[in-house]
Short mmCIF file of C-alpha atoms in Angstrom, two decimals:
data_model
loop_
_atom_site.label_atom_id
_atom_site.label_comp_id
_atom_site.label_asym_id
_atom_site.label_seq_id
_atom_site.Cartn_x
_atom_site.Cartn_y
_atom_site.Cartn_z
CA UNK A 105 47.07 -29.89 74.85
CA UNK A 106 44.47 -28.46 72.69
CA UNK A 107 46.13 -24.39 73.45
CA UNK A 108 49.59 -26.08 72.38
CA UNK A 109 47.69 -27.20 69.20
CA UNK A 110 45.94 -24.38 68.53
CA UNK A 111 49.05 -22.29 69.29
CA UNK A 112 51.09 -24.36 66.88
CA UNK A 113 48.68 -24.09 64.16
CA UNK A 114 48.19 -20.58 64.29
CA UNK A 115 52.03 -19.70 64.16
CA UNK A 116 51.83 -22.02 60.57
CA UNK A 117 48.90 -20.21 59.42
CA UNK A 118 50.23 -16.64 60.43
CA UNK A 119 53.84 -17.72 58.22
CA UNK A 120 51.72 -19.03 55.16
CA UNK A 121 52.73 -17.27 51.73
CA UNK A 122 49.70 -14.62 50.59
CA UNK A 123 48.36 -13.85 47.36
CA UNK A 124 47.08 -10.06 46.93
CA UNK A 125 43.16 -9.69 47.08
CA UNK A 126 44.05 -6.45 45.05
CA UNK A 127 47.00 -7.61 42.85
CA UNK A 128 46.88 -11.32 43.09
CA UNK A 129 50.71 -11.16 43.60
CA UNK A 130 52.63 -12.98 46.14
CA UNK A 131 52.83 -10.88 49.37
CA UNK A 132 55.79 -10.95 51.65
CA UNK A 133 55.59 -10.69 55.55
CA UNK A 134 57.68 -7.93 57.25
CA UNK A 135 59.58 -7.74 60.11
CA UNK A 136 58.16 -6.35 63.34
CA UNK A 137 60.37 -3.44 63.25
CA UNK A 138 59.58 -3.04 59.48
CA UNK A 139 55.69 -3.22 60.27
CA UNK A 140 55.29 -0.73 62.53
CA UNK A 141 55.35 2.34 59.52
CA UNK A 142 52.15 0.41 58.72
CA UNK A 143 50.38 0.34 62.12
CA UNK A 144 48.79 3.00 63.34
CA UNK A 145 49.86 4.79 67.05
CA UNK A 146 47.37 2.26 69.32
CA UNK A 147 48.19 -0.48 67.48
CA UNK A 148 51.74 -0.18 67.98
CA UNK A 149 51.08 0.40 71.82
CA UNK A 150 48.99 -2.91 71.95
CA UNK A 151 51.60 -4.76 70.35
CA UNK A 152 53.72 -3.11 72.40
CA UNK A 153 52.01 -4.40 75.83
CA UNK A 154 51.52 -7.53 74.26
CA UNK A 155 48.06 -7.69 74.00
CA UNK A 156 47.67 -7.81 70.18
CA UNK A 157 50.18 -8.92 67.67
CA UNK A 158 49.89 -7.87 64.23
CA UNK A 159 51.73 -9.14 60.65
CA UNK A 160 51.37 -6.78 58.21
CA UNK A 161 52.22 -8.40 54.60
CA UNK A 162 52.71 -5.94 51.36
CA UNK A 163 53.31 -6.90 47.77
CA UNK A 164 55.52 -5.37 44.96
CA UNK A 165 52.73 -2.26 44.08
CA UNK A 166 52.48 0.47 46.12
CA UNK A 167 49.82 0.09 48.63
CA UNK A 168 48.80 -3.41 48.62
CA UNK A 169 48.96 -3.91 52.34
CA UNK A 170 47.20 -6.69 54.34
CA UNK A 171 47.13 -6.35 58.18
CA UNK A 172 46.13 -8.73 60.38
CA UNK A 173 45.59 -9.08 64.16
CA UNK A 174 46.17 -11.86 66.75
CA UNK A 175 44.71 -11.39 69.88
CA UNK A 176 46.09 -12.49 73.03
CA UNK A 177 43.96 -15.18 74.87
CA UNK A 178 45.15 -14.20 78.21
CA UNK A 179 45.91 -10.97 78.94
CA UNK A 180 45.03 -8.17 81.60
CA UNK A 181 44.26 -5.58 79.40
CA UNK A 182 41.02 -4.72 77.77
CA UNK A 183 39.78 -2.23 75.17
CA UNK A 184 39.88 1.11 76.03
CA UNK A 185 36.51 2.84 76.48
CA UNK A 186 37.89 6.29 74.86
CA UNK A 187 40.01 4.65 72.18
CA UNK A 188 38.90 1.29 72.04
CA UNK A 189 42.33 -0.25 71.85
CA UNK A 190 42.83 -3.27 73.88
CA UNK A 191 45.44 -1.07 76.29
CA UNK A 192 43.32 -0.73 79.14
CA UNK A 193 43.92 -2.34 82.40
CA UNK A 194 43.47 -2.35 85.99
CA UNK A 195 46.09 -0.46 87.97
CA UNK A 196 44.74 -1.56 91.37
CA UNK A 197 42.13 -2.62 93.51
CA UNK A 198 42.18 -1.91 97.24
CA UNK A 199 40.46 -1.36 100.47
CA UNK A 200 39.67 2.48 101.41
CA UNK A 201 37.91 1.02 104.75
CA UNK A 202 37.85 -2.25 106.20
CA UNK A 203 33.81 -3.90 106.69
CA UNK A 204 33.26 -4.70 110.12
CA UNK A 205 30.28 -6.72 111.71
CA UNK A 206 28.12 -3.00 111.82
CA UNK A 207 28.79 -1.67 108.84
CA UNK A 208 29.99 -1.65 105.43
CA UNK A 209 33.45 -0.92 103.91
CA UNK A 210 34.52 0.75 100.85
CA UNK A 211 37.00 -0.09 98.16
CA UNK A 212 37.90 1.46 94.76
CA UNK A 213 39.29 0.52 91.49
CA UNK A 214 41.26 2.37 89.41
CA UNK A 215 41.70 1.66 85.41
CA UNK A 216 44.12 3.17 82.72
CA UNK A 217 45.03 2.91 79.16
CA UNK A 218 48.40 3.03 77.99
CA UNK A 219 47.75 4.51 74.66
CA UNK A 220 45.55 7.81 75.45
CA UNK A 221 45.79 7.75 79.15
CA UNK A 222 41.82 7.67 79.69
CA UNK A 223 41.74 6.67 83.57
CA UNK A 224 38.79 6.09 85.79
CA UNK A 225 38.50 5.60 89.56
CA UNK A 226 35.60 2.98 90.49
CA UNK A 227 34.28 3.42 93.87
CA UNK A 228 32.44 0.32 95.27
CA UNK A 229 30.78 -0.92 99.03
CA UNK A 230 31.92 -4.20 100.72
CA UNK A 231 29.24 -5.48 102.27
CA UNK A 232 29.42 -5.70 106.15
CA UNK A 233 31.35 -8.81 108.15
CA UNK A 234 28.64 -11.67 108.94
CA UNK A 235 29.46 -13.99 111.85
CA UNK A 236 29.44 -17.52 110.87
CA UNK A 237 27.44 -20.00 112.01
CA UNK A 238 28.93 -23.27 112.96
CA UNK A 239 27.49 -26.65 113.85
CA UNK A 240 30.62 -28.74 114.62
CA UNK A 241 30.56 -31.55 117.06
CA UNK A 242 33.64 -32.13 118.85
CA UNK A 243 33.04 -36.04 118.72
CA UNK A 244 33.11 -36.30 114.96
CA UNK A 245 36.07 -35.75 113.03
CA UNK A 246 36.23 -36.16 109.38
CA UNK A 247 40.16 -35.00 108.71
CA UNK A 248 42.93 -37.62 109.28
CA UNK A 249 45.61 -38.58 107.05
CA UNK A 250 44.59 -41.44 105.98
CA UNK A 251 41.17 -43.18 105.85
CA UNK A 252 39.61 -46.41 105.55
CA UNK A 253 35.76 -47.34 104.96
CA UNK A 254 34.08 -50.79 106.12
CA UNK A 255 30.92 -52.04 105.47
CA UNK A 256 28.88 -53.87 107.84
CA UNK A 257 25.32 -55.70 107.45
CA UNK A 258 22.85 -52.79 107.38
CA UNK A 259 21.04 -52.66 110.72
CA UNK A 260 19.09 -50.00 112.00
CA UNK A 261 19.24 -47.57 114.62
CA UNK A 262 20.82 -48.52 117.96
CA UNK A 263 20.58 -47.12 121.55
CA UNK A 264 24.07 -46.20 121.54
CA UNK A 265 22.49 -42.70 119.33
CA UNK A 266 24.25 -43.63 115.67
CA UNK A 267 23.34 -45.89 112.70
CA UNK A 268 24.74 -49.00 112.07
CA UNK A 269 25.72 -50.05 108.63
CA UNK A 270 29.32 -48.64 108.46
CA UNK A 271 32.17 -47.04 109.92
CA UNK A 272 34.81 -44.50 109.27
CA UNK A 273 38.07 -44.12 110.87
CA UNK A 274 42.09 -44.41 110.67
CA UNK A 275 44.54 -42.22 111.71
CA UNK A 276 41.79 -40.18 114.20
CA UNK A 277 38.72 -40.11 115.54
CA UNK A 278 36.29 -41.99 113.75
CA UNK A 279 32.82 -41.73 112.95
CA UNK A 280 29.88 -44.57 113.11
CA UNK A 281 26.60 -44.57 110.82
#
């Protein structure tokens, strides 16, 4: 609810009239194919992957221009660390070789912007497989498709090897405590 609100209320605020900081005359929005002779070459590519929007309003006198940006909130792309437009993104992220329980794996990322084509390859070490541990009792079982819970008068431990007090069951194998 709240990004719906926030959402609305920024589309209201970014279609508000403008007065000129310069000129103090009204300023008119333009189109997005009208705004781009405005914008320069990354900007247009970040609007252009959709990770930035930007209005650009102009009034009557000859360079009075006011551009502003909306970022996206979700988005995959970054800023660049060559340009620093937010074009950069992650191409992939994979497995070079598999971990196994002796020894480590390897995997690498690889990043690149859109708008000046920086690229980097990340090379990183999975750590090995570890063999889990488990303490499961075939006699309890806590999954069933339905469940009920009763309540007893507390008593304390009997020579049957649980605790009295309760019981869970239904639909399975049930459990005493």
């Amino acid at each position: 609810g709240l990004y719906i609100l926030t959402r609305k209320l920024t589309e209201q605020w970014r279609n508000t009239s403008r007065l000129s900081a310069k000129t103090g005359l009204m300023m008119h929005k333009l189109s997005e194919e009208e705004d781009d002779q405005f914008l320069e070459k990354g900007q247009i590519a970040e609007e252009k992957v959709k990770s930035v929007d930007y209005d650009v309003w102009v009034s009557e006198v000859d360079g009075d221009v006011l551009i502003q940006s909306y970022k996206r909130w979700f988005t995959k792309y970054n800023s660049c660390p060559k340009c620093k437009f937010r074009t950069y993104y992650k191409v992939y992220d994979k497995v070079i070789v598999s971990p196994t329980y002796t020894s480590s794996g390897r995997g690498e990322k690889f990043f690149k912007c859109t708008n000046c084509g920086h690229s980097k390859t990340i090379s990183y070490t999975i750590p090995k497989k570890t063999k889990s541990s488990s303490t499961s009792s075939g006699s309890r079982s806590w999954g069933s498709s339905s469940s009920s819970w009763s309540s007893s008068s507390s008593s304390s431990y009997s020579s049957g090897g649980s605790w009295g007090g309760g019981s869970s069951g239904g639909g399975g194998a049930g459990s005493s405590w």
